[in-house]
Short mmCIF file of C-alpha atoms in Angstrom, two decimals:
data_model
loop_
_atom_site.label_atom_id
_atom_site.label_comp_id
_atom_site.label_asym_id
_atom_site.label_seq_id
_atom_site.Cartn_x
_atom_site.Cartn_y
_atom_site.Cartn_z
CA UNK A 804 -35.55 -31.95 -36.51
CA UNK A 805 -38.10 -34.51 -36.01
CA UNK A 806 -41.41 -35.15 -33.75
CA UNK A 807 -44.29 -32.47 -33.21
CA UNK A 808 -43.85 -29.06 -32.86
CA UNK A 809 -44.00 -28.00 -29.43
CA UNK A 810 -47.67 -26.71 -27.81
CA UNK A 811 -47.50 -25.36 -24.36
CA UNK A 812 -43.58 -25.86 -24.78
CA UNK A 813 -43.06 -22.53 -26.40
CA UNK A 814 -45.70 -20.66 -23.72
CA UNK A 815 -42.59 -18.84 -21.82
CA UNK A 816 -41.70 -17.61 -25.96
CA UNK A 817 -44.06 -14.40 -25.55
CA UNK A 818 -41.74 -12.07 -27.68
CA UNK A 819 -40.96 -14.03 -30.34
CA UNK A 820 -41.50 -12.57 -33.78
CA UNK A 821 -40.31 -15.61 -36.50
CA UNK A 822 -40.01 -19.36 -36.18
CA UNK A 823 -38.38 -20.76 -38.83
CA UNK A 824 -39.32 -24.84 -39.18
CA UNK A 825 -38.85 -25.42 -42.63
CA UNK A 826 -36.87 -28.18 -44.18
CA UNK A 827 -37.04 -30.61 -41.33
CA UNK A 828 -38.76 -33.86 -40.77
CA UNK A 829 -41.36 -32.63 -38.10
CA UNK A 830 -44.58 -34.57 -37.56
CA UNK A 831 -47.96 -34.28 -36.05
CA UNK A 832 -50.43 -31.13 -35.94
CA UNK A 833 -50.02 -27.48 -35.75
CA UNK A 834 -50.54 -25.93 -32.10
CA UNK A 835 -53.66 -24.83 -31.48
CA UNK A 836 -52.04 -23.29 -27.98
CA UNK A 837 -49.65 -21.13 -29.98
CA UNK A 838 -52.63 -18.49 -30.24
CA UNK A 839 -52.35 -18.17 -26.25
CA UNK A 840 -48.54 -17.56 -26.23
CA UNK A 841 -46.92 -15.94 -29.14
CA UNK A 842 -49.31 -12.24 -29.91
CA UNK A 843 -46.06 -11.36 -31.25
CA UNK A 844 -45.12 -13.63 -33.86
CA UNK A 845 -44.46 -11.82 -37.57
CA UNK A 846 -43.11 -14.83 -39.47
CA UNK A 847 -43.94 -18.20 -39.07
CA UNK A 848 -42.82 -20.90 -41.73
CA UNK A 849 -42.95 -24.48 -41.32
CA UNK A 850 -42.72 -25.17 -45.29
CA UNK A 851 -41.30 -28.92 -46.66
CA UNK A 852 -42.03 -30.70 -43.58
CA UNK A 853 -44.07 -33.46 -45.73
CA UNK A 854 -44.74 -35.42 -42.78
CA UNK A 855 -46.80 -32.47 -41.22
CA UNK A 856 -50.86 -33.04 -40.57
CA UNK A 857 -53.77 -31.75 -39.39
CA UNK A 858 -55.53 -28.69 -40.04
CA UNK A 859 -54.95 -24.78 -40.10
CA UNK A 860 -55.96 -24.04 -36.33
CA UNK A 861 -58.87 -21.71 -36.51
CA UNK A 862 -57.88 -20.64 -32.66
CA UNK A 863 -54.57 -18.75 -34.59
CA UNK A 864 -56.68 -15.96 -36.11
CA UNK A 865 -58.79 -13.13 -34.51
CA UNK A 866 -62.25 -13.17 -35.15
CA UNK A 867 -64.18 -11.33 -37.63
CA UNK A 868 -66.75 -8.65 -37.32
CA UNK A 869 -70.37 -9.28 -37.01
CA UNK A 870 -71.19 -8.08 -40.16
CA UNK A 871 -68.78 -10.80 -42.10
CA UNK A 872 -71.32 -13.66 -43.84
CA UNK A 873 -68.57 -16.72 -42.89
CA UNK A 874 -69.08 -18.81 -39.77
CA UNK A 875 -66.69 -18.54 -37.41
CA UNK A 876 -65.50 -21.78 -35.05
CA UNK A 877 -64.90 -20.07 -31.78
CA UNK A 878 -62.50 -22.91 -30.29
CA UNK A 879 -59.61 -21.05 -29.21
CA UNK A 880 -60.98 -17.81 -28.58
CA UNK A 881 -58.40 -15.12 -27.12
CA UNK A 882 -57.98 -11.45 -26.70
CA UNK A 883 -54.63 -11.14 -30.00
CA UNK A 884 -54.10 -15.23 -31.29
CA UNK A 885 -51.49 -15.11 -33.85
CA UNK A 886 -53.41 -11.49 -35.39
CA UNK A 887 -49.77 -9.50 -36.25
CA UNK A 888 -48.80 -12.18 -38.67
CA UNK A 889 -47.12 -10.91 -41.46
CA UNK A 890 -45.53 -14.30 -43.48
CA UNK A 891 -47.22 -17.59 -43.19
CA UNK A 892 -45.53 -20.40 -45.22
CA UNK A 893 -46.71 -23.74 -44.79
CA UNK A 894 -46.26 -24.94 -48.63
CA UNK A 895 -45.67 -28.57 -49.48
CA UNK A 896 -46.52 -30.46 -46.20
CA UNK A 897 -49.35 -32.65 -45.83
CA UNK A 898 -52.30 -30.27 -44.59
CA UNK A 899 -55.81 -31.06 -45.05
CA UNK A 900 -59.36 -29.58 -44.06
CA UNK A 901 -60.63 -26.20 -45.18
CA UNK A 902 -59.12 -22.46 -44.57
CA UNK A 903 -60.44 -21.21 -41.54
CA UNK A 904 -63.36 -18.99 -41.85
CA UNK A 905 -61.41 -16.47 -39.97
CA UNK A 906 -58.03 -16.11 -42.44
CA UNK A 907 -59.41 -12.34 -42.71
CA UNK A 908 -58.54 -11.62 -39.18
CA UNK A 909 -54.96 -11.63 -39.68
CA UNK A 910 -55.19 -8.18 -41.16
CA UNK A 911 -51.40 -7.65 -41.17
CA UNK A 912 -50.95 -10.77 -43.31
CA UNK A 913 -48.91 -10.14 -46.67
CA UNK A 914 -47.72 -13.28 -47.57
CA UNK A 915 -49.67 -16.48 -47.42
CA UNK A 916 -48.20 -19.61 -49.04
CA UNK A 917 -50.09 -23.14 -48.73
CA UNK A 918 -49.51 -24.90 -51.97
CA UNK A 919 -49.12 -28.08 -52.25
CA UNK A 920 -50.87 -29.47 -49.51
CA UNK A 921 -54.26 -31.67 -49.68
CA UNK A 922 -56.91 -28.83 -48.61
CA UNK A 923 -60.16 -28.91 -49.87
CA UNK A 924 -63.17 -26.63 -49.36
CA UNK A 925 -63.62 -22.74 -50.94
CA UNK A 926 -61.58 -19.68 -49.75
CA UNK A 927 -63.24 -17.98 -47.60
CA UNK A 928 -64.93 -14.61 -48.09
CA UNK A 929 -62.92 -13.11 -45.19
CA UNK A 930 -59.38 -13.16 -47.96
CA UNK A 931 -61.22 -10.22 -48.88
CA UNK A 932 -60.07 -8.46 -45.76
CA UNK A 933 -56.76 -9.00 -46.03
CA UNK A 934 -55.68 -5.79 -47.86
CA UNK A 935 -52.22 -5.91 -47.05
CA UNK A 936 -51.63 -9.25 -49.17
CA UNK A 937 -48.77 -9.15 -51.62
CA UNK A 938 -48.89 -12.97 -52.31
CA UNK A 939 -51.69 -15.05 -52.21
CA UNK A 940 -50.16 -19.16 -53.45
CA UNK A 941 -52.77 -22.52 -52.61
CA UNK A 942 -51.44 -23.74 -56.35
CA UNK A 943 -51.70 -27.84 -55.86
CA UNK A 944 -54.37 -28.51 -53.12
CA UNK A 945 -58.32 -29.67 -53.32
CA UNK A 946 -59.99 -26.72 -53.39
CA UNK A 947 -62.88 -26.21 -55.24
CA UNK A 948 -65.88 -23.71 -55.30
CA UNK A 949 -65.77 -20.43 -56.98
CA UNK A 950 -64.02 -17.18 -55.67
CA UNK A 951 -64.56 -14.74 -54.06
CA UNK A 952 -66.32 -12.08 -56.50
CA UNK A 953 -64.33 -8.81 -55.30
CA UNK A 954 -61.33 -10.68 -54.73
CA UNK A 955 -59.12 -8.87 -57.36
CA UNK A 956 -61.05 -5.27 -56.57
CA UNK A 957 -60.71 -5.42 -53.03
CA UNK A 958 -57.00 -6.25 -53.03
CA UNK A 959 -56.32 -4.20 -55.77
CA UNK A 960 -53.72 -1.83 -53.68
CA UNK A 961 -51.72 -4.80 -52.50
CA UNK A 962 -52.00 -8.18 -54.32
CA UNK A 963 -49.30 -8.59 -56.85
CA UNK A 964 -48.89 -12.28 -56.78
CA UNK A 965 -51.76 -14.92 -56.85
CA UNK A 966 -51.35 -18.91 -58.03
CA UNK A 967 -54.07 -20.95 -57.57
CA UNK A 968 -53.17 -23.74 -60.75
CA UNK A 969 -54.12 -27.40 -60.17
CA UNK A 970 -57.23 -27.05 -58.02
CA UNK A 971 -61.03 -27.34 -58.75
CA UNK A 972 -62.25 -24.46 -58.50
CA UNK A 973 -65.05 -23.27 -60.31
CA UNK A 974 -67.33 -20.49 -61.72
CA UNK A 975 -66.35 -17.44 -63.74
CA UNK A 976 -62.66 -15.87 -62.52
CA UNK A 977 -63.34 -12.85 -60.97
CA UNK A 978 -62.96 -9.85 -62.55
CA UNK A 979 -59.89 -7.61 -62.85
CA UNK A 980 -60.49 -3.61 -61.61
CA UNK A 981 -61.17 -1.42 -64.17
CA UNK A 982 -60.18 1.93 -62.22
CA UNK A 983 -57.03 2.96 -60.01
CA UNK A 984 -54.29 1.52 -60.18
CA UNK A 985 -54.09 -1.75 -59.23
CA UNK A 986 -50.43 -3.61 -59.05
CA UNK A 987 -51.24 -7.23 -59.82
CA UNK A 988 -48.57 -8.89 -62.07
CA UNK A 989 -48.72 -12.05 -61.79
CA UNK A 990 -51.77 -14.93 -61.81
CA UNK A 991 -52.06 -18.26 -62.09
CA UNK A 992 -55.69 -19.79 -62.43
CA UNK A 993 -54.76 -22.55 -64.86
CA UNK A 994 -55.50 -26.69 -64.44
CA UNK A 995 -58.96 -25.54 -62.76
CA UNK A 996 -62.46 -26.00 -63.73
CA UNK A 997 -63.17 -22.36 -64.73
CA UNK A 998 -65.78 -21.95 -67.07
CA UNK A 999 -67.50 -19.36 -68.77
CA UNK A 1000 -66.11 -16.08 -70.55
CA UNK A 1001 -63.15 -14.04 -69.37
CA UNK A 1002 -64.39 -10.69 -70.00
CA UNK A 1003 -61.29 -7.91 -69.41
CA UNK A 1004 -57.86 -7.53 -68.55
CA UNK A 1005 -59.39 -4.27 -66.79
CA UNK A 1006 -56.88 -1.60 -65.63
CA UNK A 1007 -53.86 -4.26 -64.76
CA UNK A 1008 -50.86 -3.60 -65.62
CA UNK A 1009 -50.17 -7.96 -65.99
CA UNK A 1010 -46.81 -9.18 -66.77
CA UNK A 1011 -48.16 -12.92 -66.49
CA UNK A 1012 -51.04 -14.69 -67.10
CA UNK A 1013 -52.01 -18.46 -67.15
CA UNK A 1014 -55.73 -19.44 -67.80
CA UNK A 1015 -54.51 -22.81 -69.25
CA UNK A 1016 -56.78 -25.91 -68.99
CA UNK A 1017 -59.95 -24.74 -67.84
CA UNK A 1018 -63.46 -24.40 -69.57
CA UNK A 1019 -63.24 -20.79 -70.55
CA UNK A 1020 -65.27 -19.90 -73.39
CA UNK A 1021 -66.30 -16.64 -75.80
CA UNK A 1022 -64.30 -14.56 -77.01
CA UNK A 1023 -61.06 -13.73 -75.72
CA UNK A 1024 -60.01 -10.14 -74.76
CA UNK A 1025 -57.79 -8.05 -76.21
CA UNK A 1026 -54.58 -7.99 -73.87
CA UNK A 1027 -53.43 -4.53 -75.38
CA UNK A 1028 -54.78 -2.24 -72.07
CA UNK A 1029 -51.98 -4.71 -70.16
CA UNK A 1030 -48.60 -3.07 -71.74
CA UNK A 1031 -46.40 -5.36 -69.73
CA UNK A 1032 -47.47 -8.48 -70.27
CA UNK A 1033 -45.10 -11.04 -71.26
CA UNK A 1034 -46.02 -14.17 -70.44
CA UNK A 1035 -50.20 -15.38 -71.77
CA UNK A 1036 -51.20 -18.96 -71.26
CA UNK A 1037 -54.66 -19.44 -72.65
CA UNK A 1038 -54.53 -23.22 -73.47
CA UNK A 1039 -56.79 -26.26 -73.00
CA UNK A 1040 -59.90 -23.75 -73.18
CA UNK A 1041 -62.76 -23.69 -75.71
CA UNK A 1042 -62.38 -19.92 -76.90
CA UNK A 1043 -63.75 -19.26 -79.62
CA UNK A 1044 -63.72 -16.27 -82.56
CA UNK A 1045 -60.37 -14.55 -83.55
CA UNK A 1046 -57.45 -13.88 -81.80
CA UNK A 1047 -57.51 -10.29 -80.93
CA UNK A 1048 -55.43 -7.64 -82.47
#
């Protein structure tokens, strides 16, 4: 398929729950209109169309509650957007701008893949909301700022899957939970600018870890708590001490 995904075309689409537009040569921006049309829509990839542009429509989630700290652009305001979202896959295209301030609205959302794209700016504090989000992967854009400081706490019940390598994001990584049971296994922070100390594993249960080429320093935990692990990339850092028993 080629030319720009249809706007208004798809309007008389109401019950649709996936569009599948991966793998084609598609050009041109992603529909802001689609928020007034398809409430319905669960899956939504349009993943390795590299000829793709534009930004993440803000007008495709639902707004946040007053008492969230991120501003909120209110083109595109409607009573459901795009808000039962469950899979949204727009990996290696050619995206740019930031992730709208609103990402949290999509409260159903439990996959989100946008890796390898070119989008720059800091995730937003409202990724904090999404607490049914299995897979988190922006690996390979131009992000940069530091995280989210709850990120890993408050998605401790659902995240199990989170790659952000070859970014620039900065600051400390946050810190793992150190209660419950939380069912991460698998994280990617590597080719960042992360600096200072990594202070726990906490009470994950890991089977992967990649901190590799960043400016971690201190001394480096001891990865016993984290009986699955089986994969530790610590790399390219300027830890310092012994390795830990």
């Amino acid at each position: 398929l080629t030319r720009a995904l249809p706007g208004d075309g798809l309007a008389c689409a109401r019950h649709l729950l996936t569009l599948d537009a991966s793998y084609n040569h598609l050009t041109g921006v992603l529909p802001d209109a689609w928020a007034e049309s398809l409430h319905l829509l669960r899956v939504l990839r349009f993943n390795n169309n590299p000829q793709l542009t534009g930004s993440i429509p803000t007008a495709w989630f639902p707004p946040l509650g007053d008492d969230d700290d991120d501003t909120l652009n209110s083109a595109g305001a409607g009573a459901y957007r795009l808000g039962n979202l469950v899979e949204l896959d727009g990996t290696d295209c050619d995206l740019t701008g930031c992730l709208p301030a609103n990402l949290g609205g999509a409260s159903w959302l439990a996959t989100l893949r946008l890796g390898g794209n070119r989008l720059e700016g800091a995730v937003p504090g409202s990724v904090t909301r999404l607490t049914q989000l299995r897979e988190l992967s922006l690996r390979r854009n131009a992000l940069s700022g530091g995280l989210p400081a709850n990120l890993f706490a408050a998605l401790a019940n659902s995240l199990r899957t989170l790659d952000l390598a070859l970014n620039a994001f900065t600051g400390a990584p946050p810190p793992f939970p150190t209660t419950g049971y939380p069912v991460l296994r698998d994280v990617d922070l590597s080719e960042n600018d992360f600096e200072g100390p990594f202070e726990s594993f906490g009470a994950v249960l890991l089977m992967r870890l990649s901190l590799a080429h960043n400016g971690l320093t201190g001394t480096f935990p001891s990865p016993c708590g984290s009986g699955f692990l089986d994969h530790l990339e610590i790399q390219g850092n300027a830890f310092d001490g012994v390795f830990p028993d």
